[in-house]
Structure formats: C-alpha cells, structure tokens
Tab-separated table of C-alpha atoms and ligand atoms in Angstrom:
chain	number	residue	atom	x	y	z
A	1	MET	CA	-38.037	-19.039	-8.854
A	2	ASN	CA	-36.224	-20.085	-12.082
A	3	GLU	CA	-33.364	-22.638	-12.055
A	4	ASP	CA	-30.703	-19.965	-12.160
A	5	ASN	CA	-32.080	-18.260	-9.131
A	6	LYS	CA	-32.441	-21.406	-7.232
A	7	MET	CA	-28.856	-22.282	-8.001
A	8	ASN	CA	-27.575	-18.892	-6.893
A	9	ARG	CA	-29.675	-19.222	-3.685
A	10	ARG	CA	-28.250	-22.675	-2.961
A	11	LYS	CA	-24.704	-21.522	-3.582
A	12	ALA	CA	-25.250	-18.463	-1.337
A	13	ILE	CA	-26.641	-20.689	1.460
A	14	GLY	CA	-23.863	-23.068	0.969
A	15	GLY	CA	-21.303	-20.288	1.111
A	16	LEU	CA	-22.828	-18.816	4.287
A	17	GLY	CA	-22.730	-22.195	5.947
A	18	MET	CA	-18.983	-22.510	5.142
A	19	GLY	CA	-18.506	-18.966	6.463
A	20	ILE	CA	-20.251	-19.808	9.752
A	21	ALA	CA	-18.192	-23.049	10.083
A	22	ALA	CA	-15.045	-21.040	9.497
A	23	LEU	CA	-16.150	-18.417	12.052
A	24	ALA	CA	-17.121	-21.057	14.574
A	25	ALA	CA	-13.643	-22.556	14.241
A	26	SER	CA	-11.786	-19.274	14.432
A	27	PRO	CA	-11.557	-18.935	18.279
A	28	VAL	CA	-8.518	-21.239	17.763
A	29	PHE	CA	-6.882	-18.084	16.394
A	30	GLY	CA	-7.791	-16.096	19.448
A	31	SER	CA	-10.741	-13.929	18.562
A	32	THR	CA	-13.006	-12.995	21.527
A	33	GLY	CA	-16.670	-13.802	21.784
A	34	ASN	CA	-16.835	-15.435	18.370
A	35	THR	CA	-20.214	-17.047	17.907
A	36	THR	CA	-22.390	-17.965	15.042
A	37	GLY	CA	-24.826	-15.294	16.071
A	38	GLY	CA	-21.919	-12.839	15.650
A	39	SER	CA	-21.572	-13.701	12.038
A	40	ALA	CA	-24.982	-12.245	11.247
A	41	LEU	CA	-23.680	-8.998	12.637
A	42	GLN	CA	-20.487	-9.368	10.632
A	43	LEU	CA	-22.432	-9.586	7.454
A	44	SER	CA	-24.567	-6.563	8.060
A	45	LEU	CA	-23.550	-3.301	6.237
A	46	GLU	CA	-21.631	-0.755	8.226
A	47	ASP	CA	-21.727	2.895	7.307
A	48	PRO	CA	-18.079	4.003	7.391
A	49	THR	CA	-19.011	7.672	8.162
A	50	THR	CA	-20.688	6.777	11.392
A	51	LYS	CA	-18.806	3.537	12.468
A	52	TYR	CA	-16.313	5.462	14.631
A	53	PRO	CA	-16.048	8.802	16.478
A	54	ARG	CA	-16.275	12.010	14.409
A	55	PRO	CA	-14.872	15.420	15.385
A	56	PRO	CA	-15.061	17.612	17.333
A	57	PHE	CA	-12.658	15.902	19.738
A	58	LYS	CA	-11.765	16.982	23.225
A	59	GLU	CA	-8.633	18.963	23.681
A	60	GLN	CA	-5.909	16.744	25.044
A	61	SER	CA	-2.187	16.410	25.080
A	62	GLN	CA	0.271	13.961	26.503
A	63	PRO	CA	3.991	14.027	27.002
A	64	TRP	CA	5.708	12.219	24.064
A	65	PRO	CA	5.447	9.365	23.225
A	66	GLY	CA	1.914	9.272	24.612
A	67	LEU	CA	-0.262	6.229	25.686
A	68	ALA	CA	-3.215	4.858	23.870
A	69	GLY	CA	-4.718	3.984	27.331
A	70	LYS	CA	-4.913	7.655	28.147
A	71	MET	CA	-6.575	8.945	24.998
A	72	GLU	CA	-10.157	10.195	24.784
A	73	PRO	CA	-11.881	8.382	23.153
A	74	ARG	CA	-9.591	5.335	23.356
A	75	PRO	CA	-8.381	4.235	19.891
A	76	ASP	CA	-9.796	0.904	18.550
A	77	HIS	CA	-7.016	-1.454	17.727
A	78	GLY	CA	-9.351	-4.427	17.188
A	79	GLU	CA	-9.115	-5.662	20.791
A	80	THR	CA	-12.730	-6.943	20.768
A	81	SER	CA	-13.458	-7.040	17.069
A	82	TYR	CA	-10.645	-8.536	14.946
A	83	LYS	CA	-11.321	-12.075	13.927
A	84	GLY	CA	-8.680	-14.226	12.470
A	85	SER	CA	-8.874	-17.112	10.026
A	86	GLY	CA	-5.367	-18.632	10.041
A	87	ARG	CA	-3.985	-16.462	7.305
A	88	LEU	CA	-0.568	-16.256	9.079
A	89	ALA	CA	-0.451	-19.579	10.827
A	90	GLY	CA	3.076	-20.444	12.032
A	91	ARG	CA	4.621	-17.100	10.885
A	92	LYS	CA	7.068	-15.089	13.147
A	93	ALA	CA	6.775	-11.283	13.090
A	94	LEU	CA	8.729	-8.452	14.536
A	95	ILE	CA	6.784	-5.144	14.772
A	96	THR	CA	8.249	-1.809	15.809
A	97	GLY	CA	5.904	0.519	17.664
A	98	GLY	CA	3.805	-2.557	18.423
A	99	ASP	CA	2.544	-1.122	21.663
A	100	SER	CA	-0.031	1.310	20.216
A	101	GLY	CA	-1.598	2.653	16.962
A	102	MET	CA	-1.133	0.867	13.674
A	103	GLY	CA	1.624	-1.327	15.303
A	104	ARG	CA	-0.714	-2.599	17.957
A	105	ALA	CA	-3.599	-3.283	15.430
A	106	ALA	CA	-1.102	-5.323	13.338
A	107	ALA	CA	0.179	-7.187	16.379
A	108	ILE	CA	-3.340	-8.208	17.460
A	109	ALA	CA	-4.387	-9.092	13.983
A	110	TYR	CA	-1.102	-11.062	13.334
A	111	ALA	CA	-1.560	-13.120	16.530
A	112	ARG	CA	-5.199	-13.927	15.725
A	113	GLU	CA	-4.171	-14.997	12.339
A	114	GLY	CA	-1.826	-17.434	13.894
A	115	ALA	CA	1.568	-15.709	13.975
A	116	ASP	CA	3.951	-15.449	16.972
A	117	VAL	CA	4.767	-11.790	17.502
A	118	ALA	CA	7.607	-9.734	18.942
A	119	ILE	CA	7.006	-6.113	19.679
A	120	ASN	CA	9.388	-3.197	20.209
A	121	TYR	CA	8.469	0.076	21.997
A	122	LEU	CA	9.929	2.613	24.396
A	123	PRO	CA	10.293	1.826	28.062
A	124	ASP	CA	7.820	4.746	28.867
A	125	GLU	CA	5.185	2.742	26.907
A	126	GLU	CA	5.281	-0.333	29.067
A	127	ALA	CA	1.594	0.066	30.057
A	128	ASP	CA	0.434	-0.038	26.498
A	129	ALA	CA	2.808	-2.785	25.565
A	130	LYS	CA	1.617	-5.033	28.446
A	131	GLU	CA	-1.951	-4.922	27.120
A	132	VAL	CA	-0.693	-5.996	23.722
A	133	ILE	CA	1.405	-8.804	25.122
A	134	ASP	CA	-1.612	-10.156	27.039
A	135	LEU	CA	-3.803	-9.969	23.913
A	136	ILE	CA	-1.198	-11.897	21.856
A	137	LYS	CA	-0.984	-14.528	24.599
A	138	LYS	CA	-4.815	-14.801	24.752
A	139	ALA	CA	-4.787	-15.580	21.044
A	140	GLY	CA	-2.645	-18.575	21.936
A	141	ARG	CA	0.485	-17.281	20.335
A	142	LYS	CA	4.024	-16.586	21.578
A	143	ALA	CA	4.488	-12.928	22.706
A	144	VAL	CA	7.912	-11.266	22.998
A	145	ALA	CA	8.433	-7.841	24.409
A	146	ILE	CA	11.693	-6.038	23.550
A	147	PRO	CA	11.702	-2.433	24.723
A	148	GLY	CA	14.426	-0.075	23.655
A	149	ASP	CA	15.422	3.061	21.620
A	150	LEU	CA	15.608	2.476	17.914
A	151	ARG	CA	17.901	5.501	17.458
A	152	ASP	CA	20.759	3.317	18.584
A	153	GLU	CA	22.169	1.156	15.823
A	154	ALA	CA	23.586	-1.401	18.307
A	155	PHE	CA	20.109	-1.810	19.842
A	156	CYS	CA	18.513	-2.331	16.402
A	157	ARG	CA	20.842	-5.214	15.725
A	158	LYS	CA	20.215	-6.659	19.290
A	159	LEU	CA	16.421	-6.286	18.710
A	160	VAL	CA	16.457	-8.456	15.586
A	161	GLU	CA	18.784	-11.058	17.086
A	162	GLU	CA	16.695	-11.291	20.268
A	163	ALA	CA	13.411	-11.518	18.240
A	164	VAL	CA	14.958	-14.231	16.032
A	165	LYS	CA	16.179	-16.136	19.100
A	166	GLN	CA	12.923	-15.893	20.996
A	167	LEU	CA	10.612	-16.569	18.046
A	168	GLY	CA	12.787	-19.226	16.635
A	169	GLY	CA	13.172	-17.326	13.330
A	170	LEU	CA	11.721	-14.368	11.477
A	171	ASP	CA	9.623	-14.011	8.317
A	172	ILE	CA	7.749	-10.754	8.763
A	173	LEU	CA	9.420	-7.338	9.642
A	174	VAL	CA	7.045	-4.461	10.153
A	175	ASN	CA	8.944	-1.128	10.266
A	176	ASN	CA	6.263	1.005	11.854
A	177	ALA	CA	7.777	3.152	14.711
A	178	ALA	CA	8.103	6.853	14.002
A	179	ARG	CA	8.663	10.324	15.464
A	180	GLN	CA	6.337	13.147	14.428
A	181	GLN	CA	6.431	16.623	15.965
A	182	THR	CA	4.871	19.744	14.532
A	183	HIS	CA	6.970	22.904	14.061
A	184	LYS	CA	5.570	26.164	12.701
A	185	SER	CA	8.708	27.141	11.005
A	186	ILE	CA	11.847	25.367	9.657
A	187	LEU	CA	13.713	27.861	11.904
A	188	ASP	CA	12.126	26.250	15.010
A	189	ILE	CA	13.631	22.791	14.033
A	190	SER	CA	16.901	22.349	15.911
A	191	ASN	CA	19.594	19.988	14.490
A	192	GLU	CA	18.839	17.706	17.493
A	193	GLN	CA	15.184	17.476	16.607
A	194	PHE	CA	15.858	16.991	12.929
A	195	ASP	CA	18.412	14.256	13.735
A	196	TRP	CA	15.897	12.564	16.125
A	197	THR	CA	13.293	12.331	13.404
A	198	MET	CA	15.735	11.133	10.775
A	199	LYS	CA	17.211	8.492	13.176
A	200	THR	CA	13.869	7.115	14.158
A	201	ASN	CA	12.170	7.144	10.835
A	202	ILE	CA	14.923	6.524	8.285
A	203	TYR	CA	18.026	5.068	10.035
A	204	ALA	CA	16.251	2.582	12.245
A	205	PRO	CA	14.340	0.859	9.286
A	206	PHE	CA	17.710	0.759	7.468
A	207	TRP	CA	19.523	-0.803	10.394
A	208	LEU	CA	16.706	-3.275	11.314
A	209	THR	CA	16.242	-4.408	7.655
A	210	LYS	CA	20.059	-5.002	7.340
A	211	ALA	CA	19.967	-7.062	10.533
A	212	ALA	CA	16.866	-9.031	9.551
A	213	LEU	CA	17.824	-9.828	5.916
A	214	PRO	CA	20.035	-12.836	6.650
A	215	HIS	CA	17.233	-14.505	8.495
A	216	LEU	CA	14.480	-13.871	5.856
A	217	LYS	CA	13.762	-16.813	3.638
A	218	PRO	CA	11.838	-16.637	0.263
A	219	GLY	CA	8.195	-15.933	1.126
A	220	SER	CA	9.066	-13.436	3.831
A	221	SER	CA	7.695	-9.959	3.860
A	222	ILE	CA	8.920	-6.511	4.858
A	223	ILE	CA	6.301	-3.902	5.508
A	224	SER	CA	6.874	-0.206	6.118
A	225	THR	CA	4.380	2.288	7.529
A	226	THR	CA	4.733	5.390	5.418
A	227	SER	CA	2.091	8.185	5.097
A	228	GLU	CA	0.064	10.404	2.904
A	229	GLN	CA	2.648	12.983	3.991
A	230	ALA	CA	4.997	11.367	1.541
A	231	ASN	CA	3.208	12.901	-1.386
A	232	ASP	CA	1.134	15.620	0.258
A	233	PRO	CA	3.411	17.205	3.039
A	234	SER	CA	1.907	19.514	5.582
A	235	ALA	CA	3.676	22.833	6.228
A	236	GLU	CA	4.186	22.063	9.894
A	237	LEU	CA	5.541	18.535	9.349
A	238	PHE	CA	8.591	19.638	7.272
A	239	ASP	CA	11.053	17.063	8.699
A	240	TYR	CA	8.601	14.251	9.262
A	241	ALA	CA	7.066	14.491	5.766
A	242	GLN	CA	10.560	14.118	4.212
A	243	THR	CA	11.080	10.944	6.228
A	244	LYS	CA	7.787	9.508	4.904
A	245	ALA	CA	8.815	10.267	1.332
A	246	ALA	CA	12.090	8.282	2.202
A	247	ASN	CA	9.889	5.459	3.590
A	248	THR	CA	7.928	5.198	0.343
A	249	SER	CA	11.193	5.138	-1.702
A	250	PHE	CA	12.626	2.539	0.651
A	251	VAL	CA	9.627	0.283	-0.271
A	252	ARG	CA	9.802	0.848	-3.989
A	253	SER	CA	13.628	0.458	-4.254
A	254	LEU	CA	14.040	-2.454	-1.924
A	255	ALA	CA	11.160	-4.314	-3.586
A	256	LYS	CA	13.211	-4.299	-6.781
A	257	GLN	CA	16.279	-5.539	-4.934
A	258	LEU	CA	14.633	-8.221	-2.918
A	259	GLY	CA	11.907	-9.388	-5.347
A	260	PRO	CA	14.321	-11.754	-7.151
A	261	LYS	CA	15.164	-13.312	-3.728
A	262	GLY	CA	11.485	-13.964	-3.108
A	263	ILE	CA	11.197	-11.411	-0.340
A	264	ARG	CA	8.281	-8.877	-0.805
A	265	VAL	CA	8.582	-5.285	0.391
A	266	ASN	CA	5.349	-3.138	0.737
A	267	GLY	CA	4.060	-0.100	2.443
A	268	VAL	CA	0.929	1.129	4.231
A	269	ALA	CA	0.170	4.790	3.838
A	270	PRO	CA	-2.313	5.991	6.469
A	271	GLY	CA	-4.208	9.284	6.487
A	272	PRO	CA	-5.289	10.868	9.815
A	273	ILE	CA	-5.527	7.993	12.295
A	274	TRP	CA	-6.476	8.317	15.982
A	275	THR	CA	-3.224	7.376	17.743
A	276	PRO	CA	-0.985	8.612	20.593
A	277	LEU	CA	1.479	10.175	18.086
A	278	GLN	CA	-1.108	12.779	17.304
A	279	VAL	CA	-1.850	13.798	20.914
A	280	SER	CA	1.822	13.955	21.969
A	281	GLY	CA	3.113	16.647	19.698
A	282	GLY	CA	2.240	15.230	16.228
A	283	ALA	CA	-0.666	17.528	15.674
A	284	THR	CA	-1.539	21.161	16.564
A	285	MET	CA	-4.488	21.448	19.001
A	286	GLU	CA	-6.532	23.095	16.281
A	287	LYS	CA	-5.906	20.160	13.935
A	288	LEU	CA	-6.605	17.615	16.709
A	289	LYS	CA	-10.037	19.078	17.588
A	290	GLY	CA	-11.173	18.675	14.018
A	291	PHE	CA	-9.151	15.587	13.403
A	292	GLY	CA	-10.030	13.813	10.096
A	293	GLY	CA	-13.072	16.056	9.686
A	294	ASP	CA	-11.821	17.248	6.298
A	295	THR	CA	-11.697	13.739	4.745
A	296	PRO	CA	-14.600	12.543	2.630
A	297	LEU	CA	-15.591	10.192	5.450
A	298	GLY	CA	-15.636	13.113	7.857
A	299	ARG	CA	-13.698	11.455	10.702
A	300	PRO	CA	-10.144	10.026	11.486
A	301	GLY	CA	-9.461	6.332	10.970
A	302	GLN	CA	-9.037	3.938	13.843
A	303	PRO	CA	-5.987	1.690	13.856
A	304	VAL	CA	-8.111	-1.444	13.487
A	305	GLU	CA	-9.332	-0.155	10.022
A	306	LEU	CA	-5.779	-0.742	8.782
A	307	ALA	CA	-5.123	-4.136	10.480
A	308	SER	CA	-6.308	-6.247	7.511
A	309	ILE	CA	-4.061	-4.345	5.203
A	310	TYR	CA	-0.926	-5.279	7.277
A	311	VAL	CA	-2.256	-8.934	7.313
A	312	GLN	CA	-2.934	-8.916	3.537
A	313	LEU	CA	0.586	-7.600	2.764
A	314	ALA	CA	2.202	-10.312	4.969
A	315	ALA	CA	0.008	-13.203	3.756
A	316	SER	CA	1.247	-15.574	1.002
A	317	ASP	CA	-1.967	-15.163	-0.958
A	318	ALA	CA	-0.817	-11.613	-1.690
A	319	SER	CA	2.318	-13.098	-3.384
A	320	TYR	CA	2.188	-10.743	-6.408
A	321	ALA	CA	2.116	-7.613	-4.192
A	322	ASN	CA	5.647	-6.222	-4.172
A	323	GLY	CA	6.805	-2.612	-4.106
A	324	GLN	CA	3.215	-1.463	-3.491
A	325	VAL	CA	1.958	1.205	-1.095
A	326	TYR	CA	-1.581	0.584	0.206
A	327	GLY	CA	-3.380	3.746	1.299
A	328	ALA	CA	-5.972	4.081	4.039
A	329	MET	CA	-6.919	7.748	4.022
A	330	GLY	CA	-10.671	8.018	4.196
A	331	GLY	CA	-10.725	9.363	0.693
A	332	GLY	CA	-8.167	12.146	0.807
A	333	GLY	CA	-4.531	12.080	-0.238
A	334	GLN	CA	-2.606	9.673	-2.342
A	335	PRO	CA	-0.512	6.662	-1.222
B	401	NAD	P1	1.860	5.595	17.737
B	401	NAD	O1	2.434	6.642	18.665
B	401	NAD	O2	0.927	4.640	18.248
B	401	NAD	O3	3.136	4.622	17.270
B	401	NAD	C1	4.386	5.149	17.105
B	401	NAD	C2	5.358	4.266	17.896
B	401	NAD	O4	6.696	4.687	17.512
B	401	NAD	C3	5.298	4.484	19.426
B	401	NAD	O5	4.299	3.615	19.901
B	401	NAD	C4	6.664	4.200	19.848
B	401	NAD	O6	6.749	2.862	20.471
B	401	NAD	C5	7.503	4.145	18.593
B	401	NAD	N1	8.716	4.910	18.635
B	401	NAD	C6	8.936	6.278	18.436
B	401	NAD	N2	10.187	6.590	18.613
B	401	NAD	C7	10.851	5.511	19.074
B	401	NAD	C8	12.172	5.222	19.334
B	401	NAD	N3	13.166	6.140	19.293
B	401	NAD	N4	12.594	3.967	19.684
B	401	NAD	C9	11.548	2.899	19.674
B	401	NAD	N5	10.272	3.104	19.345
B	401	NAD	C10	9.941	4.415	18.983
B	401	NAD	O7	1.417	6.183	16.431
B	401	NAD	P2	0.985	5.707	15.027
B	401	NAD	O8	0.231	6.676	14.459
B	401	NAD	O9	0.324	4.377	15.141
B	401	NAD	O10	2.352	5.508	14.234
B	401	NAD	C11	2.703	4.379	13.519
B	401	NAD	C12	3.139	4.719	12.155
B	401	NAD	O11	2.044	5.257	11.477
B	401	NAD	C13	4.297	5.732	11.997
B	401	NAD	O12	5.238	5.234	11.128
B	401	NAD	C14	3.588	6.978	11.603
B	401	NAD	O13	4.542	7.761	10.849
B	401	NAD	C15	2.515	6.401	10.714
B	401	NAD	N6	1.445	7.280	10.409
B	401	NAD	C16	0.530	7.719	11.318
B	401	NAD	C17	-0.518	8.500	10.941
B	401	NAD	C18	-1.524	8.946	11.914
B	401	NAD	O14	-2.367	9.829	11.552
B	401	NAD	N7	-1.507	8.442	13.177
B	401	NAD	C19	-0.656	8.959	9.643
B	401	NAD	C20	0.264	8.527	8.675
B	401	NAD	C21	1.352	7.641	9.091
B	402	MG	MG1	3.060	4.011	21.690
C-alpha cells in the first residue's frame, strides 16, 4: 500500500469512527433502535427501484381526507427509519397537514433533528395525528396538536397565534396542506369545488404566512409543498394544478421579498407519492393501481424519501437556498 492509499484508508476509518460516534449519540434526537450495528446497514447501498413497494397496487378508496393508517400498504413516513443529528436543535416549527403524508414525514424528521413541532390537520384525521404527536414526544420534543379547517381565515390566524404561544415562538412554517380531487371535465367542477381547492391551497398559505411573518426572525424559513403539477398539469387535475403553479410562484416571489429580511422561502415539488390524498379522490382508480409505475424508478415515492429535503431547506447550513424548488419525482417531471 503506498503512502497516499494508507492516508486515505486512515482518513476513511477516522471518518467512519466519527460517523459511528455521531450515530451512537443520536438517540438524544429521538431515533428508534439506533445502534452502532445499524450504521453498517445505513452505509450499504440501497437500490431505489426496489427499496419500496411497486405497482400494481390493490384497489382502495377512502372518504376524503383519508387516513394513512388505513392505506394498503401503509405509507412509510420514517417512523422506524429516520435518524436525526441535531440539525434543527431548538427550532420551532408549524406544519399544516402534519398528520399524514409529506407533513408527517417532515414532523417526525424535524422532531428527531431537535425541533419542537406544532401540527395542524382536520378533526377527521385525529387518529393519524395522534400517532404523529406520540412520535414527536418520543423524540423528546414538544408536540402541539391544533386541529381545524384552513379555509377559514380567522382559524388560520388563530392557528399561528396558538402555535407561537405553545411553542414559545416560531421559526419554521411549512405550508403543506392541500385539497386534490380529480374531475374528468372542467364542466364537472362546481364553483363550490373550485373555491374549496383555491381556499385550501392558495388562500390558507397566504393567510398563514401573513400571520406568521411578524414572529419570524432572520434565519427563519418558510417552506411550501408545491408539485410537479405546477409545470406539467394532468388533464383531470385542472383546478389543483393551477394552485400548485400558484404555490411555486408564491415561493419565487416571496423569496425575493423576504430574502433581504433574512427569511428564506423555498418549495418542495413531489412527484407521485403514496399518501392518503391519492386514495381519497386525488387519483382515478386506474392511476392508483399503477401509481408511480411510469416514473424511471418504476414506483411511487414514500413520504420519508422527502423528509430530508424539508430538513435541508429549514436548516441553517442551507443558508443560500432561497426561492428554490427542490423536486423529488423519481426521474419524471420538473420542479
Ligand atoms: P395528505 O393527504 O397526507 O396531506 C394533505 C393534508 O392536507 C391532509 O392530511 C389534511 O390534514 C390537510 N388538509 C386538507 N384540507 C384541509 C383543510 N381544509 N384544513 C386543514 N387541513 C387540510 O397528502 P400529501 O400527498 O402528503 O399532501 C401534502 C402536500 O403534498 C400537498 O400540498 C400536496 O399538494 C402535495 N403533493 C402531493 C403529491 C402526492 O403524490 N401525494 C404530489 C405532489 C404534491
Ligand atoms: Mg391526513
């Protein structure tokens, strides 16, 4: 072995040792079953095409808004796998739609990274929300549950005030909740349905952000969940896709407005992800059975696969990420 190689080997082993030490210390941030043995598994390569379930999926449908706990297979939000390393220690986050899907994955990850977390959801989703609250508490962090309907401006203001009060401040706002229902034709979309989608997906983030802004100090972060639908809309998601284009514009405009104040605004644009939204009217049965099969990875994403993106965008080491939209689409679409 020449000197260079010896050096590299020593560095690699040294690095590994540090990695193991960090991992061994990380149960402080609430990960489950974290052992040195686990780190060997963590370092092994995982084939993304076979890592999670592939279509065909079983036919299934739930009344809106749907529960993750009743999906087959159950989505993976990182309940047993996400390991924190203190990246958000001491931060205070409010996440809408934090009971399931991307919101739940973000809530679990934020708590294990050391943040206190408030989640909003609909009263019908109490069963899902309870699981998330328990997981946040298990991570040793403060968990705040604030159910309510975001289509109501007064509630949006109250939600932010309550989160600020119970968390003792706010420095991360994740605008993630959304309404998505398929309609074959524009003629099938009633004014009431159109308004419902607009209120949930466009007005609520507007109201929440206005209410949150006076509390956000430099270094705070606003994150919106947008979609590949913003740039590549499906025929049957006519109203929803327009709201996702609006969410992307929200990010790009507000980032310019708030950048000078030291508040970063970024977006996450998922492709097909296995969540209750899709089994409660968000996808046709045909699409659901083959869900994600047409992406280069040949399967839908699981919410946990986006968790680290929400963490990254909130963390202060991503301090030059502003006005960006990070995609997670399995190889299709554009953020
Ligand atoms: P999800 O059903 O798990 O989450 C959506 C949440 O929105 C629900 O849990 C519910 O709590 C909340 N919500 C809806 N209407 C509400 C209202 N009126 N008041 C309060 N809360 C309300 O599904 P998800 O897929 O994780 O959705 C999260 C985000 O991801 C959404 O913004 C969605 O547009 C986006 N997205 C999802 C996909 C996908 O394939 N699942 C793809 C692209 C973008
Ligand atoms: Mg839900």
